[in-house]
mmCIF file of C-alpha atoms in Angstrom:
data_model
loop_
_atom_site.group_PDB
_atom_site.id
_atom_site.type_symbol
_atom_site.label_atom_id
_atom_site.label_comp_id
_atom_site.label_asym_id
_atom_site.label_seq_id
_atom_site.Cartn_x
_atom_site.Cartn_y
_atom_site.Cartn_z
ATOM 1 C CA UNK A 1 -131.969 -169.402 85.172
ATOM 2 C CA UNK A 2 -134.151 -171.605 82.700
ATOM 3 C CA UNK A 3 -132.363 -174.970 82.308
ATOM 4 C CA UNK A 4 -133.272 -174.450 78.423
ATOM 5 C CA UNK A 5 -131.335 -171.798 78.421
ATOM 6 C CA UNK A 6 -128.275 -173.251 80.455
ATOM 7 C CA UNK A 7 -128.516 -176.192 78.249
ATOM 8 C CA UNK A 8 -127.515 -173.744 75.593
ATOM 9 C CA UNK A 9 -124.960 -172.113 77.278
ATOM 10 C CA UNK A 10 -123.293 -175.669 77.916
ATOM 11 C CA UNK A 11 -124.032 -176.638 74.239
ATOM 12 C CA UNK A 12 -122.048 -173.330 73.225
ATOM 13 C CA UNK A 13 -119.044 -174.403 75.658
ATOM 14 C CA UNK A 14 -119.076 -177.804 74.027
ATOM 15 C CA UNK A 15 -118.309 -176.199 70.346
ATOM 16 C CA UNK A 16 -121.929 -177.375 69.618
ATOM 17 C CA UNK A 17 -123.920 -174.086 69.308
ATOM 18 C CA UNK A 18 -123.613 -171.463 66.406
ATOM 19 C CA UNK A 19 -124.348 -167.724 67.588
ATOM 20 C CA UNK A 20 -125.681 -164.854 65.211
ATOM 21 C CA UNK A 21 -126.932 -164.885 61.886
ATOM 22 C CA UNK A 22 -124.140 -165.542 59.652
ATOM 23 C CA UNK A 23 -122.519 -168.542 61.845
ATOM 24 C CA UNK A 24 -126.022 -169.255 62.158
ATOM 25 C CA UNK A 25 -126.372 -169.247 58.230
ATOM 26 C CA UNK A 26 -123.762 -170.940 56.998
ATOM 27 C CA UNK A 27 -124.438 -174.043 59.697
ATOM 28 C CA UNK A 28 -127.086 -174.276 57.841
ATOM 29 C CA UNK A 29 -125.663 -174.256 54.576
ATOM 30 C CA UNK A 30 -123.351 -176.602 55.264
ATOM 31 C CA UNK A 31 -125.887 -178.871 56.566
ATOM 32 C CA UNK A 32 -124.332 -178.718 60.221
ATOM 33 C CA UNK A 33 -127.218 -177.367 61.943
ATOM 34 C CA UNK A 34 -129.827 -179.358 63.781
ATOM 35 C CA UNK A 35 -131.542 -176.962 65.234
ATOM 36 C CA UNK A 36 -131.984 -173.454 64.203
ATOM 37 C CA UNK A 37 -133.115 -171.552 66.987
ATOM 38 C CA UNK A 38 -134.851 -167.720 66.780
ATOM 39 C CA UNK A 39 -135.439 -165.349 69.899
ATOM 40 C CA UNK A 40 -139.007 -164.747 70.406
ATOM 41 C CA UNK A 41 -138.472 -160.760 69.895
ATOM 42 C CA UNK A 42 -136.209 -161.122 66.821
ATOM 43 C CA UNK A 43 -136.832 -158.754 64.038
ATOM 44 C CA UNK A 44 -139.256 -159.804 61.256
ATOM 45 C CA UNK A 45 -135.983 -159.980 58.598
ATOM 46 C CA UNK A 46 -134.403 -162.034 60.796
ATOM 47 C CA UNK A 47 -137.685 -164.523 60.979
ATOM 48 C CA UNK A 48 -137.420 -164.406 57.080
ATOM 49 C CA UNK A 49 -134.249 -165.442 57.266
ATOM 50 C CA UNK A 50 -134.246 -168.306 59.485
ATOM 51 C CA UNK A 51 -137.528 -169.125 57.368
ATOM 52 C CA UNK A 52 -134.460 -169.465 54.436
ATOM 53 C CA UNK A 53 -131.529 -170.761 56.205
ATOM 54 C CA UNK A 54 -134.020 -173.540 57.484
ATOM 55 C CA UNK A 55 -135.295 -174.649 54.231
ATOM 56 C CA UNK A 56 -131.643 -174.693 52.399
ATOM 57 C CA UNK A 57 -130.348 -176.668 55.517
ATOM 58 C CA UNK A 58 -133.172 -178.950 55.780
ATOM 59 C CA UNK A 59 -133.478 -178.908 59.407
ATOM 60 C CA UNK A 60 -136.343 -178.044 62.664
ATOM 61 C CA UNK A 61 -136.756 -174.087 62.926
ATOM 62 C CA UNK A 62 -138.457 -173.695 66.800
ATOM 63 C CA UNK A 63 -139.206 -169.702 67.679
ATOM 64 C CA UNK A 64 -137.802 -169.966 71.611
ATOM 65 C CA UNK A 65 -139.734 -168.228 74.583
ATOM 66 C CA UNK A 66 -136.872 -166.217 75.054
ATOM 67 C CA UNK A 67 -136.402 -162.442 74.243
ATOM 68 C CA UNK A 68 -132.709 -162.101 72.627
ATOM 69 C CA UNK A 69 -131.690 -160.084 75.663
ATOM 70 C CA UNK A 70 -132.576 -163.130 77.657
ATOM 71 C CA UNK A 71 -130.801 -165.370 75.141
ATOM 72 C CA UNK A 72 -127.670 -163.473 74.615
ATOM 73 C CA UNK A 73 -127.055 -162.754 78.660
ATOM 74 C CA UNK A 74 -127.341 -166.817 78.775
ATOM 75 C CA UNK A 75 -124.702 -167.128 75.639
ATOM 76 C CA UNK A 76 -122.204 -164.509 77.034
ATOM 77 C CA UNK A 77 -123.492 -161.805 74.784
ATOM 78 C CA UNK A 78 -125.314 -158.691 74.917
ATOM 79 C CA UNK A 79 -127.990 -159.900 72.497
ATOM 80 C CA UNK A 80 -128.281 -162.411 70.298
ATOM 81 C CA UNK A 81 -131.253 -163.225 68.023
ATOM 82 C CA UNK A 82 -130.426 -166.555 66.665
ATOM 83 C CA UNK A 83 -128.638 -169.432 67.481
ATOM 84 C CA UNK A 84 -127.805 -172.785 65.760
ATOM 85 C CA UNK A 85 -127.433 -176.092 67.371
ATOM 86 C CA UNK A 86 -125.187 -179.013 65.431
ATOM 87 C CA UNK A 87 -125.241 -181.860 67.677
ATOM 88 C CA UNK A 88 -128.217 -184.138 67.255
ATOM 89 C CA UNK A 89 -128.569 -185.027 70.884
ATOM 90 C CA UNK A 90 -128.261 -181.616 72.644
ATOM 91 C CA UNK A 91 -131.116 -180.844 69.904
ATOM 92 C CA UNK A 92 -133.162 -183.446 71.178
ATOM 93 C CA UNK A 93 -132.425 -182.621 74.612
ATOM 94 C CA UNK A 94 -133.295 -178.791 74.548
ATOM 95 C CA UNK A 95 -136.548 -179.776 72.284
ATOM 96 C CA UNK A 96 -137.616 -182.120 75.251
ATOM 97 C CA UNK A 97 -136.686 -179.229 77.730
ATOM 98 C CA UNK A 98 -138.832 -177.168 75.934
ATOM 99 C CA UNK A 99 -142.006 -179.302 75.145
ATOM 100 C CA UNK A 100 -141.663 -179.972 79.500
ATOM 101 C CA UNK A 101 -142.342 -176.575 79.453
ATOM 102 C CA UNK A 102 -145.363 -175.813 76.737
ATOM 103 C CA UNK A 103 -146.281 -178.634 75.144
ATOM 104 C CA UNK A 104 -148.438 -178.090 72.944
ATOM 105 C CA UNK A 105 -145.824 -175.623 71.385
ATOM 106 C CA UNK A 106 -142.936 -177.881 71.138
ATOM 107 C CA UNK A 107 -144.238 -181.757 71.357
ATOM 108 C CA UNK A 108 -143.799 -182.232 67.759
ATOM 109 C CA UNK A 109 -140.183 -180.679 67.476
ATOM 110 C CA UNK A 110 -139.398 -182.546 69.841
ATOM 111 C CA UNK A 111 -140.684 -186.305 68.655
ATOM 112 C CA UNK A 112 -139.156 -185.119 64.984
ATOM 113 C CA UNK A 113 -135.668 -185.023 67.015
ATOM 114 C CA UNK A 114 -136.694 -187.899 68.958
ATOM 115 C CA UNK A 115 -137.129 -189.730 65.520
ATOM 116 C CA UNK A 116 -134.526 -188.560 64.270
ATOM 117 C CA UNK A 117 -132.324 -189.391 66.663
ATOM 118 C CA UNK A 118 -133.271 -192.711 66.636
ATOM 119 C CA UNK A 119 -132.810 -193.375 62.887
ATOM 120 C CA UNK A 120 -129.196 -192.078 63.332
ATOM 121 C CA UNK A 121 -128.857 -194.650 66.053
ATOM 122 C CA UNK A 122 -130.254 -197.363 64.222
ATOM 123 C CA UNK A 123 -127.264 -196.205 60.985
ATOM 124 C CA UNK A 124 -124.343 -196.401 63.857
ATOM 125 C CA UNK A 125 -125.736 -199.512 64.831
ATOM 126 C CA UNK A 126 -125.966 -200.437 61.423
ATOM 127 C CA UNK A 127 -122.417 -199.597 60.008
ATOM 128 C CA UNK A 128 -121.038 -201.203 63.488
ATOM 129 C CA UNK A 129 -122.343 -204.467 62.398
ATOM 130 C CA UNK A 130 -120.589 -203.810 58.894
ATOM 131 C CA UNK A 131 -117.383 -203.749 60.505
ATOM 132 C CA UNK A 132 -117.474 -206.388 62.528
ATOM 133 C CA UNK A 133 -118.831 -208.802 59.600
ATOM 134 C CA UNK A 134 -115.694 -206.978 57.555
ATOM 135 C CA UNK A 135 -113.158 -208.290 60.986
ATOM 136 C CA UNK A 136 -112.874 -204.705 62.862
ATOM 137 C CA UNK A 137 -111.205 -201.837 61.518
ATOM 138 C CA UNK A 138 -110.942 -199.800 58.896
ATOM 139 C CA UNK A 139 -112.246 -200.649 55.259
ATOM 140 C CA UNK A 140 -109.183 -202.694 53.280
ATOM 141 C CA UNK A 141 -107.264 -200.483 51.396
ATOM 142 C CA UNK A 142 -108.204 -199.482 47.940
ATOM 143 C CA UNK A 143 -105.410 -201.633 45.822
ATOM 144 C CA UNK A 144 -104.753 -198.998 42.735
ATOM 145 C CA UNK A 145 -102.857 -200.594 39.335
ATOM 146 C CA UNK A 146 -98.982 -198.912 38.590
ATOM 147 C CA UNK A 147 -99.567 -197.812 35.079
#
């Protein structure tokens, strides 16, 4: 088995990993999705519509290698013709599995991830340093008036 294609299947385990178009969709919607991923056989609608859910979700759409039969047998399904990835580092980590693979096909995806990965780093790192300067914790309490 491809290890893109396991790294789905352990991405799906983890909670990480939307299946189909509508869970697909409305990751996207909901600006969950990091990833949106289309089967390489899917049906020209469906290419229109990750085309859509991509743009209102602002996030990386990457056409995989994989037919959906391929895809789905790997997800537990009998087919499946897109997928959606949430978590920013199993993105980044199928994105580098793929651009091993065929570079020239995926090396950009995957330095956007790798960007963007570090960027959300460098915001944890950030807000860390926050709340140590603010003495660990929690913010204080918002003190309200009694009217």
């Amino acid at each position: 088995m491809n290890s893109a294609l396991s790294l789905m299947g352990l991405a799906l385990r983890a909670g990480r990993l939307e299946v189909g178009e509508d869970p697909a969709g409305d990751a996207c919607r909901t600006r969950r999705c990091r990833l949106l991923l289309v089967a390489a056989d899917a049906a020209e609608a469906s290419r229109r519509r990750a085309v859509r859910f991509a743009g209102e979700g602002q996030c990386l759409l990457l056409p995989l290698p994989f037919s959906k039969e391929e895809l789905g047998a790997a997800l537990g399904r009998t087919s499946c013709a897109m997928a959606a990835l949430t978590d920013l580092g199993l993105a980044q980590a199928l994105a580098d599995q793929l651009a091993r693979q065929e570079p020239e096909l995926y090396g950009e995806a995957a330095e956007r991830l790798r960007l963007k990965a570090e960027r959300a780093a460098q915001r944890r790192e950030k807000t860390a340093a926050q709340r140590q300067q603010r003495g660990g914790g929690k913010r204080p309490p918002v003190k309200y008036r009694k009217k």
